[in-house]
Tab-separated table of C-alpha atoms in Angstrom:
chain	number	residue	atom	x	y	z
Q	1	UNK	CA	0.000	0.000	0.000
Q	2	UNK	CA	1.337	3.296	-1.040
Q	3	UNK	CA	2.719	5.908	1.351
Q	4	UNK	CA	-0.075	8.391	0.409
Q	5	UNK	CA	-3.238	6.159	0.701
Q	6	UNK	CA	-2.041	5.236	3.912
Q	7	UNK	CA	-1.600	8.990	4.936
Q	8	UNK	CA	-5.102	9.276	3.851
Q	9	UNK	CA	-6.408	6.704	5.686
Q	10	UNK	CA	-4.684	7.933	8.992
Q	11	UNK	CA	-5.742	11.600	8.344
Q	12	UNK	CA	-9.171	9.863	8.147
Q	13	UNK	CA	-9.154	7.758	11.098
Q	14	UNK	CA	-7.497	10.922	12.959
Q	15	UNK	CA	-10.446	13.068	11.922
Q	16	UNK	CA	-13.289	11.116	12.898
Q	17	UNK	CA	-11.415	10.664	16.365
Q	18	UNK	CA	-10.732	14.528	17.115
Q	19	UNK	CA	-14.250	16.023	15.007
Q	20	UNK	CA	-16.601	13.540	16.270
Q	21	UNK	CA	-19.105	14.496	18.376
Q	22	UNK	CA	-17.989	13.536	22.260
Q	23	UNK	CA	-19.742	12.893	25.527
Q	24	UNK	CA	-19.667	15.479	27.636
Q	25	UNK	CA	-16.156	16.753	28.526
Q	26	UNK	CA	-16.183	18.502	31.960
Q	27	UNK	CA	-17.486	22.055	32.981
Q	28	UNK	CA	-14.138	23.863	32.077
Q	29	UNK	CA	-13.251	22.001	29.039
Q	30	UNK	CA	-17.310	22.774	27.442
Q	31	UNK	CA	-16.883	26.481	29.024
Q	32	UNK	CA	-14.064	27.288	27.056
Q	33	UNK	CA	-14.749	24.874	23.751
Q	34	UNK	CA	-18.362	27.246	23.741
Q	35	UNK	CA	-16.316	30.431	23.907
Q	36	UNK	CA	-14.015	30.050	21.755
Q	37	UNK	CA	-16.490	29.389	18.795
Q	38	UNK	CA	-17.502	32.964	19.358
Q	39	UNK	CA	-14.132	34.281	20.383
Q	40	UNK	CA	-10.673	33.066	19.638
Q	41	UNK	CA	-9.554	34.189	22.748
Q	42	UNK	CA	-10.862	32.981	25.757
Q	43	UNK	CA	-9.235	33.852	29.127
Q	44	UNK	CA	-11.268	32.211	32.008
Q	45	UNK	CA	-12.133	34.399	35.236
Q	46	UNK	CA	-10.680	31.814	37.571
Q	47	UNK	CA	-7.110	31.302	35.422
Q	48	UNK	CA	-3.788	31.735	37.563
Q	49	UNK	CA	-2.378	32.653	35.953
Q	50	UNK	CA	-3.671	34.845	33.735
Q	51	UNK	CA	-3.251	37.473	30.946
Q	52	UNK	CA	-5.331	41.257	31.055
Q	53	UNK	CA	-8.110	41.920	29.021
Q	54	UNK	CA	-6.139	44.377	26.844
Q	55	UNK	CA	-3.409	41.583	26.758
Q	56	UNK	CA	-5.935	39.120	25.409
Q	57	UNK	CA	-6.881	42.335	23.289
Q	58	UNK	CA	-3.498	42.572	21.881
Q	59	UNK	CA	-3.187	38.938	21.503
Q	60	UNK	CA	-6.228	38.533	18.962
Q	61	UNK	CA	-4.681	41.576	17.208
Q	62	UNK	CA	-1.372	39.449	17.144
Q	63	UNK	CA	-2.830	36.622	15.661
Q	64	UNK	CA	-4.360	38.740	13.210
Q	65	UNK	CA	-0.829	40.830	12.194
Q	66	UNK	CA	0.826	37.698	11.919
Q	67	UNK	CA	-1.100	35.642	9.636
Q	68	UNK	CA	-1.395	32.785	12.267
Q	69	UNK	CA	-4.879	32.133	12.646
Q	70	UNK	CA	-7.035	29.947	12.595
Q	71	UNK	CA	-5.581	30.098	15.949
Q	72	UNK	CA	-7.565	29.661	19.567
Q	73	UNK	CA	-6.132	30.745	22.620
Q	74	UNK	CA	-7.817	29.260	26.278
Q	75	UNK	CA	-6.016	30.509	29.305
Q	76	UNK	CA	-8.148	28.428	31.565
Q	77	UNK	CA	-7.500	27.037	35.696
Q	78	UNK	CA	-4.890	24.275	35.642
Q	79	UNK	CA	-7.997	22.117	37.151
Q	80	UNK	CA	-9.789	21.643	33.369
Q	81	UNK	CA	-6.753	18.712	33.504
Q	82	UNK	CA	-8.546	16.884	35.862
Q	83	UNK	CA	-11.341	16.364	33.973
Q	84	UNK	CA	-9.456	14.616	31.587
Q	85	UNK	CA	-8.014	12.377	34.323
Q	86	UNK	CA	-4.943	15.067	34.836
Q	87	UNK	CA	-4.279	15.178	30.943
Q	88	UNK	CA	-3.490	18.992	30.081
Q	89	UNK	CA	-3.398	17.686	26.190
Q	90	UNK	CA	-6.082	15.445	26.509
Q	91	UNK	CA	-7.926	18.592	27.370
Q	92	UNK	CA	-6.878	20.574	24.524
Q	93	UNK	CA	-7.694	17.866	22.292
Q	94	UNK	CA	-11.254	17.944	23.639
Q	95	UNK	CA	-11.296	21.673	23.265
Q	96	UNK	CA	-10.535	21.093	20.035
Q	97	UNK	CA	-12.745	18.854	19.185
Q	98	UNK	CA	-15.398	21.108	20.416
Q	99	UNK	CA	-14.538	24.267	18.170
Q	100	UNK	CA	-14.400	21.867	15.218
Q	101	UNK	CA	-12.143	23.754	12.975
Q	102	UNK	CA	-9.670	20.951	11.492
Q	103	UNK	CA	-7.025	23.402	10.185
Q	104	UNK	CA	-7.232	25.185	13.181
Q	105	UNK	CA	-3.570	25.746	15.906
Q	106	UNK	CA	-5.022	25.379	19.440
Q	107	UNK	CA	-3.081	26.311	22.180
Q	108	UNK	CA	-4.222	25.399	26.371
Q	109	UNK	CA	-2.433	27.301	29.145
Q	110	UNK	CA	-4.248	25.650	32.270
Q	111	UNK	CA	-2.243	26.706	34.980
Q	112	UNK	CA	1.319	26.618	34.784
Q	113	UNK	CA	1.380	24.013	32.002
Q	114	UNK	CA	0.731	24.968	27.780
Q	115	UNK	CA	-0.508	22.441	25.092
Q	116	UNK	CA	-0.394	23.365	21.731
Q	117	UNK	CA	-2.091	20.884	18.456
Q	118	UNK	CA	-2.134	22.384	14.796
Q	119	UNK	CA	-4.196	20.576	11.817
Q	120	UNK	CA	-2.193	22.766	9.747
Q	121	UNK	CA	1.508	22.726	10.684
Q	122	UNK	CA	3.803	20.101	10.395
Q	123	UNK	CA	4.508	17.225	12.985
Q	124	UNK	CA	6.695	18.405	15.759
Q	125	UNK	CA	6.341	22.022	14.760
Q	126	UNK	CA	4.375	23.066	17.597
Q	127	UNK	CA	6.448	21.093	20.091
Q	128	UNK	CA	8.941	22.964	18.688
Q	129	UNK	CA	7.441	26.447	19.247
Q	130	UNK	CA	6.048	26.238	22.517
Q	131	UNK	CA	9.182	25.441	24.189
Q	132	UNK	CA	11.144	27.434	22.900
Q	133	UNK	CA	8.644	30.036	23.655
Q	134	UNK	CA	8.711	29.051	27.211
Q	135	UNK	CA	12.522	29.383	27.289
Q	136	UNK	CA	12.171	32.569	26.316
Q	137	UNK	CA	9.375	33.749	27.988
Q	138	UNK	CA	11.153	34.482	31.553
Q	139	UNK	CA	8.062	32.831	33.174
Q	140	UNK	CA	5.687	35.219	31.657
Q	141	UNK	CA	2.248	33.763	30.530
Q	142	UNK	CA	1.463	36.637	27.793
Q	143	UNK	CA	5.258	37.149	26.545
Q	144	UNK	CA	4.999	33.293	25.808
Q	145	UNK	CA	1.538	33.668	24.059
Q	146	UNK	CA	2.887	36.126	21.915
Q	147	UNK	CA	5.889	34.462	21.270
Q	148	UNK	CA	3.900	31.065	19.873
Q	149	UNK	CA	1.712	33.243	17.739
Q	150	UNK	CA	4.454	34.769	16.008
Q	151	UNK	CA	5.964	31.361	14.948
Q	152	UNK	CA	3.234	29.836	14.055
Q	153	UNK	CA	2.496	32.261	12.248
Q	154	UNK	CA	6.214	32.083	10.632
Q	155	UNK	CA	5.203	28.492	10.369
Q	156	UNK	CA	1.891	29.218	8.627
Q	157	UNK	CA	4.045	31.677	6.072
Q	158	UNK	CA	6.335	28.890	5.744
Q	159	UNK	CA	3.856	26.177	4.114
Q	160	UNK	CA	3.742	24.611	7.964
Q	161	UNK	CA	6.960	24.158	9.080
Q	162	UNK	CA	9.592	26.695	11.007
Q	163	UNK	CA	11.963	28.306	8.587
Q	164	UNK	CA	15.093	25.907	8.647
Q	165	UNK	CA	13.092	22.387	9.636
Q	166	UNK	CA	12.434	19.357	7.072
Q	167	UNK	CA	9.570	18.881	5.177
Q	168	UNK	CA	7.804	15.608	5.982
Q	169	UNK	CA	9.866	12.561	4.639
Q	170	UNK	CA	12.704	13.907	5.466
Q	171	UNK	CA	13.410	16.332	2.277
Q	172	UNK	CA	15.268	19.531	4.030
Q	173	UNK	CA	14.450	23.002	2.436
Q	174	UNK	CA	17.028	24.325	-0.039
Q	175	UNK	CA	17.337	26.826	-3.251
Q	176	UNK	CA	14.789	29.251	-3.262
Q	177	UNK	CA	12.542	28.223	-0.782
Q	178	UNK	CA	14.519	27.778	2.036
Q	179	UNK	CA	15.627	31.166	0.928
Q	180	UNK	CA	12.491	32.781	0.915
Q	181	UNK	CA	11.761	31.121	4.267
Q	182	UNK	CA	14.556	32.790	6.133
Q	183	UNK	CA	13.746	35.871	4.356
Q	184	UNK	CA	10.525	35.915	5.988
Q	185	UNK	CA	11.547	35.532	9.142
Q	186	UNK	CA	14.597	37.689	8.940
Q	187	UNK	CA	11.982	40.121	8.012
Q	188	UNK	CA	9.353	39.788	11.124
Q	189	UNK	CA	11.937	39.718	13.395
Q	190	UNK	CA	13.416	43.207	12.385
Q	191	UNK	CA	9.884	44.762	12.099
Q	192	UNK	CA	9.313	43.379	15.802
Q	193	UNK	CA	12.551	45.015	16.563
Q	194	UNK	CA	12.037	47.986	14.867
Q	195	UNK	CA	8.454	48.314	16.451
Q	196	UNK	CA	10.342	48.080	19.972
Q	197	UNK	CA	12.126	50.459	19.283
Q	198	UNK	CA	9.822	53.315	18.172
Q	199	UNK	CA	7.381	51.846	21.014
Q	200	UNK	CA	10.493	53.083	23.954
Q	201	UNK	CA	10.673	56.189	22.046
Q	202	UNK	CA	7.076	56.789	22.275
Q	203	UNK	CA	7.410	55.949	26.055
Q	204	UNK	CA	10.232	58.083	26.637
Q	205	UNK	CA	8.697	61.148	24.756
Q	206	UNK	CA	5.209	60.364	27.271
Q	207	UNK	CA	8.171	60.411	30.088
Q	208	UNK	CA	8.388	63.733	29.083
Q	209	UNK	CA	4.998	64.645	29.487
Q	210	UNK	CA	4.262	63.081	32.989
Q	211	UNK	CA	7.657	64.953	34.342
Q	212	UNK	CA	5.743	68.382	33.501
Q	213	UNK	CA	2.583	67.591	34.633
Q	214	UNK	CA	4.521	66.714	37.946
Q	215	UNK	CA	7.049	70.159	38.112
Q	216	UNK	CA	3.743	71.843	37.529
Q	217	UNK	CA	2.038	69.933	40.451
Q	218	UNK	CA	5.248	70.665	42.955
Q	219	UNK	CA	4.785	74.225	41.799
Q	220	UNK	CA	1.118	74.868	43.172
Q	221	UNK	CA	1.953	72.684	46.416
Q	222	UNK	CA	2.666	75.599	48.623
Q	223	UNK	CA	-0.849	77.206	47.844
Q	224	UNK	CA	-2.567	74.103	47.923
Q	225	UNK	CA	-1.218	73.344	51.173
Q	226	UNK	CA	-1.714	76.868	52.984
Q	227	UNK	CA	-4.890	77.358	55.575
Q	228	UNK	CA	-8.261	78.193	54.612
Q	229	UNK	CA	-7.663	77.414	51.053
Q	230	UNK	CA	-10.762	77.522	48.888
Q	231	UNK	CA	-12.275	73.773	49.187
Q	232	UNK	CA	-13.181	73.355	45.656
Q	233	UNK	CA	-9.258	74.624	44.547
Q	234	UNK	CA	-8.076	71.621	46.916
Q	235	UNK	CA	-10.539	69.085	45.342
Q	236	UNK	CA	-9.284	70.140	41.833
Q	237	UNK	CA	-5.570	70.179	43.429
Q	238	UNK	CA	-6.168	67.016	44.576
Q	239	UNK	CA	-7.865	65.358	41.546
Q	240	UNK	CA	-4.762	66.302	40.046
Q	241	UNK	CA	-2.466	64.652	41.736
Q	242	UNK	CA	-4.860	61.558	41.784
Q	243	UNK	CA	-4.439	61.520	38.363
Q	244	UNK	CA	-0.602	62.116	37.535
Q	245	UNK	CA	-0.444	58.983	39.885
Q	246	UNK	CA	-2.149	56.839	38.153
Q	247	UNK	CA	-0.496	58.300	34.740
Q	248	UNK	CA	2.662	57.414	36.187
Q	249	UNK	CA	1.546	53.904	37.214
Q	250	UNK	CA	0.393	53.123	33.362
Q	251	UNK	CA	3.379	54.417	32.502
Q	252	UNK	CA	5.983	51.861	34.348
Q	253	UNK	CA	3.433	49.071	33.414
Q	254	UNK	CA	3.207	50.098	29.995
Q	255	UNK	CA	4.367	47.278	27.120
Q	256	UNK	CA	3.035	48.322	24.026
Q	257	UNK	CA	1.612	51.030	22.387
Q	258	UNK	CA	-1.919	50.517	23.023
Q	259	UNK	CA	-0.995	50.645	27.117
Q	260	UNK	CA	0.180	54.623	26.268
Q	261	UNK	CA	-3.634	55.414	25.834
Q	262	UNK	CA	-4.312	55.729	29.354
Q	263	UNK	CA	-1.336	57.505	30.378
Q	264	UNK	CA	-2.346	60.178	27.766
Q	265	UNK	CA	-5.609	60.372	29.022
Q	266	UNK	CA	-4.935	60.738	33.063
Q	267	UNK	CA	-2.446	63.240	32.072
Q	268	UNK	CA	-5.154	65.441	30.281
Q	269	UNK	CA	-7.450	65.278	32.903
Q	270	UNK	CA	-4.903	66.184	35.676
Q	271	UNK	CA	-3.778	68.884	33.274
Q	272	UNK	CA	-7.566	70.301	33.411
Q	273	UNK	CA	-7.633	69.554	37.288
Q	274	UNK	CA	-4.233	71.901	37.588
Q	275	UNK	CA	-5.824	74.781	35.213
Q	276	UNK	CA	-9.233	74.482	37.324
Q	277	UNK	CA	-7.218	74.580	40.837
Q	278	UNK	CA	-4.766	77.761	39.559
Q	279	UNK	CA	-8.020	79.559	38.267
Q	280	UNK	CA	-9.862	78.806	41.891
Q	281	UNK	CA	-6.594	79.981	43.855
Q	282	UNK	CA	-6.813	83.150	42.062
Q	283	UNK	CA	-10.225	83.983	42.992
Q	284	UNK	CA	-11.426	83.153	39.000
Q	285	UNK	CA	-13.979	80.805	37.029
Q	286	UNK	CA	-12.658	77.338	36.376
Q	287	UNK	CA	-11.919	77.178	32.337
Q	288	UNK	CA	-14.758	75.133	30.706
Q	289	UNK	CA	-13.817	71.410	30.039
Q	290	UNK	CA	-12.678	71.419	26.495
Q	291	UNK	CA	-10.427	69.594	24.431
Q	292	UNK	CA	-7.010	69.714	24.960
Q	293	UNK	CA	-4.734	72.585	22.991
Q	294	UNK	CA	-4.064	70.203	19.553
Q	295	UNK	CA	-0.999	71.862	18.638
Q	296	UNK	CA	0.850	71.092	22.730
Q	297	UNK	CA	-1.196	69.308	25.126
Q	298	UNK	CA	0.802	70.366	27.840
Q	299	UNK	CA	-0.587	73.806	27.018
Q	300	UNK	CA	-3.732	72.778	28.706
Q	301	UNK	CA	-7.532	72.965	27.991
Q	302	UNK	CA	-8.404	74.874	24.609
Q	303	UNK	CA	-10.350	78.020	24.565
Q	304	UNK	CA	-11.548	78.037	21.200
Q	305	UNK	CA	-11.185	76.198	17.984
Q	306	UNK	CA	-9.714	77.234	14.966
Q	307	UNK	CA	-9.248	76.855	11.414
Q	308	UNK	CA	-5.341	75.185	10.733
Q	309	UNK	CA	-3.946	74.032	7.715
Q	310	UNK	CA	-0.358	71.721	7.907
Q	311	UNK	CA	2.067	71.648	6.069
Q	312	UNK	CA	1.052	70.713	2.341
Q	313	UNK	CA	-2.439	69.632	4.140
Q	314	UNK	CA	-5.803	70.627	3.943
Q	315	UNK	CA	-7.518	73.161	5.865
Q	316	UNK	CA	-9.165	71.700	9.189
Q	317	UNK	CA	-10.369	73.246	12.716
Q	318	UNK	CA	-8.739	72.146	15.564
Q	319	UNK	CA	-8.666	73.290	19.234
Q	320	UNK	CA	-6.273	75.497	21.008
Q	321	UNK	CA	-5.353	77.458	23.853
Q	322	UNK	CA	-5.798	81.438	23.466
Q	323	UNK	CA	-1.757	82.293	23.140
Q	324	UNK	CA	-1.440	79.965	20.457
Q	325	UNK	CA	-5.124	80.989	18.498
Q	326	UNK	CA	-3.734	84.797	18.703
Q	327	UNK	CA	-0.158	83.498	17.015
Q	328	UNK	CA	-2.225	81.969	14.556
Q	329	UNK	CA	-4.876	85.424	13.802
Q	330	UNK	CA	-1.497	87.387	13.291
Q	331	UNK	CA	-0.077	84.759	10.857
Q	332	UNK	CA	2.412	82.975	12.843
Q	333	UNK	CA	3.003	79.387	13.489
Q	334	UNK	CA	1.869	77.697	16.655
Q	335	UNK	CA	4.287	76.463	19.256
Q	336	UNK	CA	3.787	72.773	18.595
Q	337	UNK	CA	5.152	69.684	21.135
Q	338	UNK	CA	7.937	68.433	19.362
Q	339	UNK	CA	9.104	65.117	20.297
Q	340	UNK	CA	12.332	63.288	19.391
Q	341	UNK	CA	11.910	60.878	16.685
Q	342	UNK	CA	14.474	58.796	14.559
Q	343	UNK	CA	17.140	61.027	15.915
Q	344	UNK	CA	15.231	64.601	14.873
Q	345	UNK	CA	12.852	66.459	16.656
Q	346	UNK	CA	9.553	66.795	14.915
Q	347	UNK	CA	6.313	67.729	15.865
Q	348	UNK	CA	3.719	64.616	17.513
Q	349	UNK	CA	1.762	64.729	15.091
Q	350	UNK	CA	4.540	63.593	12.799
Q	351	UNK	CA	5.661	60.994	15.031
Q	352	UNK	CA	5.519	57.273	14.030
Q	353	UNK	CA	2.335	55.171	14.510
Q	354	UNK	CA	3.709	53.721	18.058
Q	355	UNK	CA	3.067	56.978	19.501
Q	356	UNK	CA	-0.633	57.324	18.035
Q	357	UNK	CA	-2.087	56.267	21.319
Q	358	UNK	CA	-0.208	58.104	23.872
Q	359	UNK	CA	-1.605	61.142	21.937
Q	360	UNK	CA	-4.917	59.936	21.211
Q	361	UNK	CA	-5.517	59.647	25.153
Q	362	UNK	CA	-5.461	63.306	25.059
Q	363	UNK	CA	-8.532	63.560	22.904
Q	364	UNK	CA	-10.002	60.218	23.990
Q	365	UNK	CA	-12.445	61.886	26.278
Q	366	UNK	CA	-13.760	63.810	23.944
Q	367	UNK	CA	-15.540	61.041	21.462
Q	368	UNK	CA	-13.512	58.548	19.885
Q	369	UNK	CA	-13.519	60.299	16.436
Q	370	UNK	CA	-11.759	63.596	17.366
Q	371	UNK	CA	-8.547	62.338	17.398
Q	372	UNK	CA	-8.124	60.782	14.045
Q	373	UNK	CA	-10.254	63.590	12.159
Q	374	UNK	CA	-7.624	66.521	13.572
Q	375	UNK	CA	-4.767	64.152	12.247
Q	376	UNK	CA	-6.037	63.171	8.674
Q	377	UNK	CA	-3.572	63.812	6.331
Q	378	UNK	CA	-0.556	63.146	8.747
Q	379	UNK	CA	1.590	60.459	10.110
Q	380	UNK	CA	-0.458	59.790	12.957
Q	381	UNK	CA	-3.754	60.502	11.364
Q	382	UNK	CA	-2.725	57.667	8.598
Q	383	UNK	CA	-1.837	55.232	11.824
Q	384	UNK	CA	-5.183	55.856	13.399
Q	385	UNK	CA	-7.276	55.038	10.668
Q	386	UNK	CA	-5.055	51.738	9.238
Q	387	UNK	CA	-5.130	48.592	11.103
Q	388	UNK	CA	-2.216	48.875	13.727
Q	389	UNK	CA	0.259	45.866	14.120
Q	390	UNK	CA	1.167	47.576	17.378
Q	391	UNK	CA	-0.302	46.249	20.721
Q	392	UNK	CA	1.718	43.517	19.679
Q	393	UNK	CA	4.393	44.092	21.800
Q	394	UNK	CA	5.820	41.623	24.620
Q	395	UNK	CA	8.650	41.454	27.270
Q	396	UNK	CA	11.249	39.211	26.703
Q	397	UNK	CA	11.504	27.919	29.740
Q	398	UNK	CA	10.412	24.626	30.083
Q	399	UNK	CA	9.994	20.928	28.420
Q	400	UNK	CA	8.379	17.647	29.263
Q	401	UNK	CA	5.691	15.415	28.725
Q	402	UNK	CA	2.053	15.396	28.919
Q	403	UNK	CA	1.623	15.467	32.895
Q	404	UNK	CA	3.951	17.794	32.722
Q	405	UNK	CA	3.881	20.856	30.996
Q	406	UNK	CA	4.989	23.576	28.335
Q	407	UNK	CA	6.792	20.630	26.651
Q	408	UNK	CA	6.590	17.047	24.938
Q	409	UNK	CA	3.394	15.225	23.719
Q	410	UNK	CA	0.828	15.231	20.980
Q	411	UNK	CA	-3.144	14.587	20.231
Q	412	UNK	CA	-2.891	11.002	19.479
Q	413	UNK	CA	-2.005	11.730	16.222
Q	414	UNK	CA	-1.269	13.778	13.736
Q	415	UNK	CA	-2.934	15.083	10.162
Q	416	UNK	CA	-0.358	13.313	8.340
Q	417	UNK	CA	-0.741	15.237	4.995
Q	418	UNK	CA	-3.125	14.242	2.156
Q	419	UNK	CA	-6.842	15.538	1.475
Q	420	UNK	CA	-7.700	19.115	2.718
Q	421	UNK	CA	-6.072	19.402	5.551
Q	422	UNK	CA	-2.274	19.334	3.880
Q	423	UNK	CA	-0.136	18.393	7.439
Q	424	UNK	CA	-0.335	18.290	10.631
Q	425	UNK	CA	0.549	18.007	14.220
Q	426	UNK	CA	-1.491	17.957	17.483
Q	427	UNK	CA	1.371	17.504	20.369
Q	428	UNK	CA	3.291	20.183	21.956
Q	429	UNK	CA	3.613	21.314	25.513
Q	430	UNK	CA	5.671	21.940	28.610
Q	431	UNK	CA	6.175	23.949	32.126
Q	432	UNK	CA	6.458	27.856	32.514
């Protein structure tokens, strides 16, 4: 019997043993088999550990970016194992089953351990990728999530197999493919790198911004702090400093771009808070809550809008504060927030997509369509309304067998190759 009926008839047998309908599985293992038809990111309330919601966010996003799907993520309680008699991949196999997508990658954290099965990559190709992931990954459930979605989705680019492996049979990848393999990795990796790199500008240049919200806060102190201050000045005082706290604790937990938002937004509404409590302490209204100035946010709440045009850009109205609508009336140019970028200093709005949502946070307040509309035409503006690849960022180890974790192990079989399902490989696991 030839090689490929036989691969046909194990890719059959294989099938109706994984896509068969199954008695019931176990709370957990329906739970998240249910979700993920709807979402292809499931992160249980009960997992420990755990990823955010906006690191589940970015996650879906990375699976998108990267060409890896169809991919389902379940970061479930390492207790769904015991309802496969302490069998983390028996679980994910039953997971599987229960989405019922055959080319689909399916990766399990449940607890501390991570099982991984493709119907479309290669055999031993997610074995492969999830421990090295977990080497990687410093012990870091999300950093390790991101790490498997960007090889498989290298793997995915690569016809199913990691750029450098064998093809089933043993036939090794030369000339032009192997070539083109390594190409496309080479490739990823420097965009991730590159990304990092304008994302820690980005934070720096926000560095910037929560260092004068602070020297402005040190500088109203004294008043704030003197007797029989007006009540409603100390509120605002206060509300300010509330604020530029939790600014600054988005800031040091900030990973990607997406994490900037909120920064930018706590810093505009302490901003407000400081121009309210300065007003109060002078014995004068509170300026009405507008928009931050567009042209420097550090400049504080607008007082009017006005009509702008950029350079070699259309006409548009934007916000500003009253010194820098004046320059504008007598023909001048406003005194924009330049930040440093590639090595010159230009101004935000000029800045590389990685900073779009540190300075969308500004605006953010304000209805989630200002932002982009003041930008259109510009760097940032043309980041805001493309699908971003950022979000995607993570920080930068494990091995075993199934009972283990992070490392070893498969589904009981694998796709083989043959009919419409090409390879495949359901094992793959280990500790973290």
């Amino acid at each position: 019997m030839g090689r490929p009926i036989v691969m046909r008839l194990l890719l059959a047998l294989v099938l109706l043993l994984v896509l068969a309908p199954a008695a019931r599985a176990g709370e957990l293992i329906d739970r998240a088999a249910s979700q993920l038809q709807q979402d292809n990111v499931y992160v249980d309330p009960d997992a420990d550990p755990t990823i955010t919601d906006d690191e589940a966010d970015a996650l879906r996003a990375r699976i998108a970016s990267e060409g890896a799907g169809p991919m389902y993520v379940a970061v479930m309680p390492g207790e769904i194992a015991n309802e496969t008699g302490g069998s983390a991949r028996a679980a994910m196999a039953q997971i599987a089953r229960g989405v019922g997508d055959p080319q689909g990658t399916y990766v399990l954290a449940a607890g501390r351990s991570i099982r991984g099965g493709s119907g479309s990559l290669e055999e031993g190709v997610t074995n492969e990728i999830i421990d090295g992931a977990i080497e990687d990954g410093g012990g870091d459930l999300d950093t390790i999530l991101l790490d498997v979605t960007d090889q498989v989705g290298e793997a995915q680019a690569n016809g199913g197999s990691l750029p450098g492996s064998s093809f089933p049979g043993g036939l090794v990848i030369l000339g032009l493919l192997g070539a083109g393999g390594a190409a496309i990795a080479i490739s990823r990796r420097n965009r991730r790198r590159r990304e990092d790199a304008e994302f820690q500008q980005a934070k720096t240049n926000a560095r910037d911004d929560l260092v004068a919200l602070g020297d402005d806060i040190r500088a109203l102190d004294l008043d704030a702090s003197m007797p029989g201050v007006d009540p409603d000045a100390r509120a605002d005082y206060d509300h300010a400093v509330a604020r530029y706290t939790e600014a600054d604790d988005q800031w040091e937990r900030a990973r990607r771009p997406q994490d900037l938002a909120p920064v930018g937004e706590a810093l505009e509404e302490g901003r407000w808070a400081m121009a309210s409590a300065k007003a109060r302490f002078a014995g004068e209204a509170p300026p009405e809550r507008r928009p931050p100035c567009f042209f420097d946010p550090r400049h504080g709440p607008s007082t009017r809008d006005v009509e702008w045009s950029p350079p070699y850009g259309q006409p548009r109205t934007v916000p500003a504060c009253e010194a820098d609508a004046l320059r504008l009336e007598e023909g001048l140019d406003p005194e924009a927030r330049e930040v440093e970028w590639n090595g010159r200093r230009v101004p935000y709005w000029q800045a590389g997509p990685a900073y779009a949502p540190f300075a969308g946070g500004f605006f953010g307040g304000f209805g989630g369509g200002l932002f982009p509309g003041l930008l259109v035409g510009s760097l940032l503006g043309s980041a805001w309304s493309a699908p971003m690849a950022y979000g995607d960022y993570g920080d930068g180890g494990g091995g075993g067998g199934d009972g283990g974790d992070f490392g070893g192990g498969g589904w009981g079989g694998d796709f083989g190759g043959g009919g419409d399902f090409g390879g495949g490989d359901f094992g793959g696991g280990g500790d973290f």
